[in-house]
PDB file of C-alpha atoms in Angstrom:
ATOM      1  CA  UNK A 204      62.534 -13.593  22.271  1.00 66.00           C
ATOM      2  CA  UNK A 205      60.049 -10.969  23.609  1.00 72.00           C
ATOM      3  CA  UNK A 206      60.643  -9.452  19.590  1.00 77.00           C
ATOM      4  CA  UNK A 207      59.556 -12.672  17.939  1.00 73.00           C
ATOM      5  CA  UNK A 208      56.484 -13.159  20.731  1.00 78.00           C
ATOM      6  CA  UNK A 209      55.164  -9.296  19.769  1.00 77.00           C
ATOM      7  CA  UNK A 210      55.553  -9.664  16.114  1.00 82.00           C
ATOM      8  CA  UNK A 211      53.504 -13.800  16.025  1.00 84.00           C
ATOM      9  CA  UNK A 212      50.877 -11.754  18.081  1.00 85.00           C
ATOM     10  CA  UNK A 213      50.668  -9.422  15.590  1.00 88.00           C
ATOM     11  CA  UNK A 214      50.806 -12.022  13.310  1.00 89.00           C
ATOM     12  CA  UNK A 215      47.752 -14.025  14.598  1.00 89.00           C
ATOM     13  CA  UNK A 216      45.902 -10.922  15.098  1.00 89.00           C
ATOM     14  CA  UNK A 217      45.977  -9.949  11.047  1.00 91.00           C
ATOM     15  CA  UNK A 218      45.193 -13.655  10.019  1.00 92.00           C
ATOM     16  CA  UNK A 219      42.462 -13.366  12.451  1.00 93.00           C
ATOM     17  CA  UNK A 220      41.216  -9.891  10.958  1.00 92.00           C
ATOM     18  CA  UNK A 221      41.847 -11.300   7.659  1.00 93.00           C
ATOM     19  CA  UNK A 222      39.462 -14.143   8.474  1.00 92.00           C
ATOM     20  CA  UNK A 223      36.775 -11.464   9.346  1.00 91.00           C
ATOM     21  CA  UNK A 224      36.811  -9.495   6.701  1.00 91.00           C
ATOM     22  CA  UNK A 225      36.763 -12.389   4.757  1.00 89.00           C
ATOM     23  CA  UNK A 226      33.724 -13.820   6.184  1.00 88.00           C
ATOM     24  CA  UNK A 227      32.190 -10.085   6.368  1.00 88.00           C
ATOM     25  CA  UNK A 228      32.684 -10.549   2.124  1.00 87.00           C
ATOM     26  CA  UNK A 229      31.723 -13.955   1.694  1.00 83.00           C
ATOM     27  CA  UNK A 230      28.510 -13.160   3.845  1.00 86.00           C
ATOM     28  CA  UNK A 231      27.556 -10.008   1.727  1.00 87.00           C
ATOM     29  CA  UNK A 232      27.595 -11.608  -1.215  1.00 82.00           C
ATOM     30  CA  UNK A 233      25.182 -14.373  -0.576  1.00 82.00           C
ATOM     31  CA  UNK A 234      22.899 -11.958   1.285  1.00 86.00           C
ATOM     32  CA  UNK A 235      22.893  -9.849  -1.504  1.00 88.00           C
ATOM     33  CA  UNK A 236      22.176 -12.509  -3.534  1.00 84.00           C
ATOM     34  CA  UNK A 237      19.064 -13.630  -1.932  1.00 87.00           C
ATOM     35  CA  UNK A 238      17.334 -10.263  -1.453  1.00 92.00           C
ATOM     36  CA  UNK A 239      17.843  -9.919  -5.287  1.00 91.00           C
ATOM     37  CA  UNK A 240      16.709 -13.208  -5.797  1.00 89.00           C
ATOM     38  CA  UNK A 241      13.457 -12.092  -3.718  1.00 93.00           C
ATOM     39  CA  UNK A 242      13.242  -9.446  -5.240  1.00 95.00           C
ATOM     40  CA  UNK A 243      12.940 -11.553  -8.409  1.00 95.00           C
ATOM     41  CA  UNK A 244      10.645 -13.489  -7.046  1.00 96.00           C
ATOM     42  CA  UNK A 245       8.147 -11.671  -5.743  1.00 97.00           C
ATOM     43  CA  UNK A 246       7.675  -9.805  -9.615  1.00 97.00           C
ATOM     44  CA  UNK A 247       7.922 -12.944 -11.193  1.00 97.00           C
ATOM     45  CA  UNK A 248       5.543 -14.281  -8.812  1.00 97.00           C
ATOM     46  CA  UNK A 249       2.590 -11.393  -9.730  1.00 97.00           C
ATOM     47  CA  UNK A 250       3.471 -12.126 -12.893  1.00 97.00           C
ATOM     48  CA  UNK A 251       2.649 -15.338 -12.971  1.00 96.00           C
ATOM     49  CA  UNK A 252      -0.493 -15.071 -10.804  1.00 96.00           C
ATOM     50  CA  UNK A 253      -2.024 -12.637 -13.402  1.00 97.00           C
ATOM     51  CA  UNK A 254      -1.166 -15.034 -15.962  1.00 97.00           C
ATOM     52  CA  UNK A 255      -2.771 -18.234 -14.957  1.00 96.00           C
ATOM     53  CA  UNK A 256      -5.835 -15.943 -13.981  1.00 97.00           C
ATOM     54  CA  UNK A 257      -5.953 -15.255 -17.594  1.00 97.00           C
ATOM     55  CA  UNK A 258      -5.224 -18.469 -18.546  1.00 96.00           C
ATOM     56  CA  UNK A 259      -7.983 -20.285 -16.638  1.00 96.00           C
ATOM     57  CA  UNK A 260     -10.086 -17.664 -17.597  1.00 96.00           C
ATOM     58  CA  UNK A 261      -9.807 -18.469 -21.165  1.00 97.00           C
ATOM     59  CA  UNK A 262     -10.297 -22.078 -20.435  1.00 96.00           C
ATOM     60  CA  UNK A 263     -13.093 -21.467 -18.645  1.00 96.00           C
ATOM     61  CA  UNK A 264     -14.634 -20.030 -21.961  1.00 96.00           C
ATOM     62  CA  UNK A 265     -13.439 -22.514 -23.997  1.00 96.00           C
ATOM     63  CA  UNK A 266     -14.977 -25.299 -22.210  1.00 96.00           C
ATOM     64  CA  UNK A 267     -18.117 -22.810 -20.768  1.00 94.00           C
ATOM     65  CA  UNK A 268     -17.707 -22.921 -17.146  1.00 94.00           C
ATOM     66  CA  UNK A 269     -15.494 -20.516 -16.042  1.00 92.00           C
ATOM     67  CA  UNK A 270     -14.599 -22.186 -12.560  1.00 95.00           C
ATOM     68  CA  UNK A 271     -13.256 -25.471 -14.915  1.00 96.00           C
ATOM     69  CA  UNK A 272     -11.100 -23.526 -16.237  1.00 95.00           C
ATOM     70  CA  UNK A 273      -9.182 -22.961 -12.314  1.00 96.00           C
ATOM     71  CA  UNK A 274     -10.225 -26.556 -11.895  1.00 96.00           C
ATOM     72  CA  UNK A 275      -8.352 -27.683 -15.340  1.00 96.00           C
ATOM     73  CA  UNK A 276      -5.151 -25.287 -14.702  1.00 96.00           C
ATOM     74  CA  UNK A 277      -5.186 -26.224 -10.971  1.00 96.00           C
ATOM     75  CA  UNK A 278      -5.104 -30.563 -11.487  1.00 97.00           C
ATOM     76  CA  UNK A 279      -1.815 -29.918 -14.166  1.00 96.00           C
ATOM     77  CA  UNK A 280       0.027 -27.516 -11.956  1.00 96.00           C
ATOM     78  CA  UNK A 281      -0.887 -30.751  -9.253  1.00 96.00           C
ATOM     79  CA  UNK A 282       0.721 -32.943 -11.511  1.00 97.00           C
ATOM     80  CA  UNK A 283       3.645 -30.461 -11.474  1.00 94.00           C
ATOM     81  CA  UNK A 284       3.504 -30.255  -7.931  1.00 93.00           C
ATOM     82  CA  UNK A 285       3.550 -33.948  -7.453  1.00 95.00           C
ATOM     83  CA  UNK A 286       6.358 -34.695  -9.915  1.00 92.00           C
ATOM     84  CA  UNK A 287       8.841 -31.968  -7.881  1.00 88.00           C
ATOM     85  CA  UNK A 288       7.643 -33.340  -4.898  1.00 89.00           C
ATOM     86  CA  UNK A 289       8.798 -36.906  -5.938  1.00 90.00           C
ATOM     87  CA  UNK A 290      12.084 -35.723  -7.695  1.00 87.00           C
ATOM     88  CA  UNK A 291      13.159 -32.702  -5.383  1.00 82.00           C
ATOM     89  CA  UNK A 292      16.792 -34.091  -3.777  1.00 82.00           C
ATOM     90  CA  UNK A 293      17.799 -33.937  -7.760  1.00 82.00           C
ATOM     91  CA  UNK A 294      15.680 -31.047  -9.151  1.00 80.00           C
ATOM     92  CA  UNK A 295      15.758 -28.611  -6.125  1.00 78.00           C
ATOM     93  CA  UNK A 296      17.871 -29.462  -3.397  1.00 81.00           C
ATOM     94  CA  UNK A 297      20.939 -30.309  -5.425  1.00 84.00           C
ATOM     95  CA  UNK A 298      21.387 -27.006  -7.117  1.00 82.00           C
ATOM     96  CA  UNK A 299      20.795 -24.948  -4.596  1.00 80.00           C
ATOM     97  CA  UNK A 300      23.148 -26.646  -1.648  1.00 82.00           C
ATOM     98  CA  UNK A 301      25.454 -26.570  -4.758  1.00 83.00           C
ATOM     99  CA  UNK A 302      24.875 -22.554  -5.172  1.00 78.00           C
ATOM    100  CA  UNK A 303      25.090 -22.060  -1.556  1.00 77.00           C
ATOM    101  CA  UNK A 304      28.410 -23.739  -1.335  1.00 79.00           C
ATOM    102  CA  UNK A 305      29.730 -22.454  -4.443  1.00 77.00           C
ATOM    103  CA  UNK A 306      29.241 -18.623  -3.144  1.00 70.00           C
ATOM    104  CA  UNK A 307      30.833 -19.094   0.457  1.00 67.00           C
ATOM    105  CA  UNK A 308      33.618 -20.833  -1.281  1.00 67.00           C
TER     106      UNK A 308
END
C-alpha cells in the first residue's frame, strides 16, 4: 500500500512538472513572438513615417501648398482610420485572439 502511495506521489509530482515546463514553453514562444513582432514594428513604423513625409511632401508640390499635402494624406489615412474603427471585431480582433490561441495551444 505505502509502495503504490510513494510511486502516485511521484506520479502527480512529474505530471505536475510536466505541466510547468510545458507552460514555461508555451509562454516562451508567444513572448518571443511579440518582442519580434515589436521589433518589426517599430522599423516598419520609421519606415513608414519617412514615407508619408515624402509623400505629403510631394503632394504638397503638386497642388503648391506644402501643408495640403499633410492635410490631403492625413483626411485618407482618416478614412482608413474610420473604416478599421467600424470593422475591427472582424479585421483586428479576430485574427489576433485567433493567433493568441493558436500559439498557447
Amino acid at each position: 500500500m505505502e509502495s503504490l502511495f510513494g510511486q502516485s506521489k511521484e506520479y502527480v509530482d512529474n505530471r505536475l512538472e510536466l505541466f510547468k515546463l510545458k507552460m514555461v514553453d508555451k509562454t516562451s514562444s508567444v513572448v518571443s513572438s511579440i518582442i519580434a513582432g515589436l521589433a518589426l514594428f517599430i522599423v516598419f513604423f520609421i519606415f513608414f513615417v519617412i514615407l508619408n513625409i515624402g509623400i505629403a511632401l510631394l503632394i504638397g508640390d503638386l497642388v503648391g501648398k506644402a501643408y495640403l499635402g499633410f492635410l490631403i494624406l492625413a483626411a485618407i489615412y482618416g478614412i482608413v482610420g474610420l473604416v478599421l474603427f467600424l470593422r475591427r471585431d472582424k479585421i483586428v480582433k479576430t485574427p489576433v485572439t485567433g493567433m493568441i490561441i493558436r500559439k498557447f495551444l
